[in-house]
Amino acid sequence: MVNIKRFWSRYGTGYLFFAPFFLLFVIFTVIPVVVAFVTSFTDYNMLESAKYIGITNYSLLFVDDDIFTLAIKNTLVFAIITGPIGYLLSFFMAWVINQLKFKTAFAFAFYVPSITSSVAMSVVWLYFFSNDRYGLINNILIYMGLIDSPILWTLDANYIMKVIIFVQIWMSMGTGFLVFLAGLQSVPRELYEQGKIDGISSRFVELRYITFPCVKPQLLFGAINAIVAAFGVFDIAVSIAGMPSPNYAGHTIVAHLYDYAFIRFQMGYASAIAMVLFILTFAGGRIVMKLLSSKDE
Amino acid sequence: MSINALIQDKKMQMKAALHHFNIYWVLVYLAVILLVLFTALPLIYVACTAFKPMEELFVFPPRFFVKNPTTINFSDLLMTLGGSTVPFLRYAFNSVVITVFTVGLTVILCSMGAYGLVKYRLPGGGFMFSIIVAALMFSPHVTQISRYMVVNGLGLTNSFLGVIIINVAVAFNFFLMKQFVEQYPNELIEAARIDGAGELKIFYGIVMPSLKPAWTTLIVFSFTSTWNDYFTPLVYLSKQSLKTLPLALQSIAGGPAAAAIGTAGRVSAATFLMIIPVVIVFLIMQRSVMETLTYSGIKG
């Protein structure tokens, strides 16, 4: 009894602070995820009740489903390229813009892709990557004499992935950027002054020894966010290459998942895909956490 | 601040201003302006298209900028809106109520939760946090259906409460706040406690003001996603009088797939109007952070 009392006086307030969030989180997020996990071991078409089929979904996925293997390959290529580039670029831009005058205006312009609707986005990049000779990039290339006939950016399987990667990096930097910018605001100015007294003259040395250690929590957040976004790529791939894309060149894991969940209504199979995606993302997250936490030694 | 310190500060500022004016900085500004023009293209495009007259929409090859701006798209939009059974203001009201409560609640609950978890070093906290991060990584698509069953089971469909409450405890938002709370020095909390401040007072009066960059960023994220959210109201609100602006505008403009050339003007006008509140919120939030803390940046 005394122990409970002591425990409560020490942690009670903390649990009270935490409880409202966690309660809602369990009801509306944890329970649905657990249900999805259980569903992945069933055959469930949303009309009849679910039938337990063991690991059949998973073995089908890895043994018979060639398109899924392709989707994993595409997603990995995609994640390995867009994740790090988008991440580094958004941090670099936050760091540069933070040092400029009119930074609110610059920050806003940089954040625009994150606030405009996807319709507006797709129209803009279609203007760039249009398959006919009026598309901006084809137009420039033809004008410069580099190509004779327009490149079929969104139809030719050789180009689809490259276009998707480019557009994704362009569109997805906003979140990380804004978090980094906020992180940079929280670095105490005295540290920089102290650094100057200690003889730091290069801006990059300052970045390495003062800024990085101070914004580490934001760097970690940005990294996890970049991984989740890179592995979860879907909307952009579909609006660029269509669904299914030519030769499945732009087919990603989430596209596969969407196909089974909302077009074929095979929820069991879709849940199994989600579990595989989760494990991949989680593994990526672990690696990043290891990398970022060993950095400060 | 003494006069001397003030003078010193002015001198430093002038020095910084001078420092800004050299060829290196001019190049940096030029590069950033070019890049930023590029990232801002979607907005420029929407703005241009919203003011295009019908014949300019059909020009081939398509033209990016508007030549003869007109407001016909906006009046068209308002006419169709006026003709709908539910008054336009009702949709706007629904959107505002849902967004304000979702954003407010998520900021309060996520900040409180992160603060409680980190600063009280709760037993089991590490485990609960890894659940939250794991949930962040779980594809939201497959949980939609089981989530709907939960909400339906609680009898929360077709109510504002339902749409609001499911988007409050978001793992992403919690993770964001947690990362910032972690940076806040424990000594300051201890000092406040010794001075006799109550626990709530420490949180609202001392910790939260210092975390302004964090929660203003969260407000921007949460406002943007809730205000533009098409999916949640579509799934959970079937009563016409409860629907929100994105649903109303999309259906008037001809459905979500309306990239059709004829309606592009109206779609852009609608998008343009929808973006304005987001822009305002962004500018207010960012400016308040960047200006109050302008000296903590990396100038010099």
Tab-separated table of N, CA, C and O in Angstrom, chain A residues 99 196 203, chain B residues 16 19-20 25 298-300:
chain	number	residue	atom	x	y	z
A	99	GLN	N	19.582	31.286	-42.235
A	99	GLN	CA	20.577	32.344	-42.109
A	99	GLN	C	20.245	33.570	-42.945
A	99	GLN	O	20.988	34.553	-42.937
A	196	LYS	N	32.633	30.931	-31.249
A	196	LYS	CA	33.509	31.931	-31.874
A	196	LYS	C	34.692	32.231	-30.963
A	196	LYS	O	35.833	32.363	-31.420
A	203	ARG	N	31.845	28.113	-40.997
A	203	ARG	CA	30.444	27.825	-40.776
A	203	ARG	C	30.186	26.323	-40.726
A	203	ARG	O	29.264	25.862	-40.069
B	16	ALA	N	26.862	42.352	-38.792
B	16	ALA	CA	26.224	41.221	-39.456
B	16	ALA	C	25.633	41.658	-40.787
B	16	ALA	O	25.741	40.955	-41.794
B	19	HIS	N	28.321	42.066	-43.244
B	19	HIS	CA	28.783	40.741	-43.602
B	19	HIS	C	27.883	40.137	-44.666
B	19	HIS	O	28.323	39.409	-45.543
B	20	HIS	N	26.593	40.468	-44.549
B	20	HIS	CA	25.632	39.916	-45.499
B	20	HIS	C	25.876	40.421	-46.905
B	20	HIS	O	25.471	39.804	-47.872
B	25	TRP	N	27.226	36.045	-50.450
B	25	TRP	CA	25.827	36.061	-50.036
B	25	TRP	C	24.891	36.327	-51.192
B	25	TRP	O	23.789	35.796	-51.252
B	298	ILE	N	21.503	31.268	-36.888
B	298	ILE	CA	22.946	31.230	-37.100
B	298	ILE	C	23.349	32.394	-37.976
B	298	ILE	O	23.673	32.217	-39.149
B	299	LYS	N	23.282	33.579	-37.458
B	299	LYS	CA	23.706	34.737	-38.253
B	299	LYS	C	25.181	34.967	-38.035
B	299	LYS	O	25.785	34.496	-37.098
B	300	GLY	N	25.754	35.791	-38.921
B	300	GLY	CA	27.064	36.301	-38.554
B	300	GLY	C	28.249	35.818	-39.292
B	300	GLY	O	28.398	35.073	-40.108
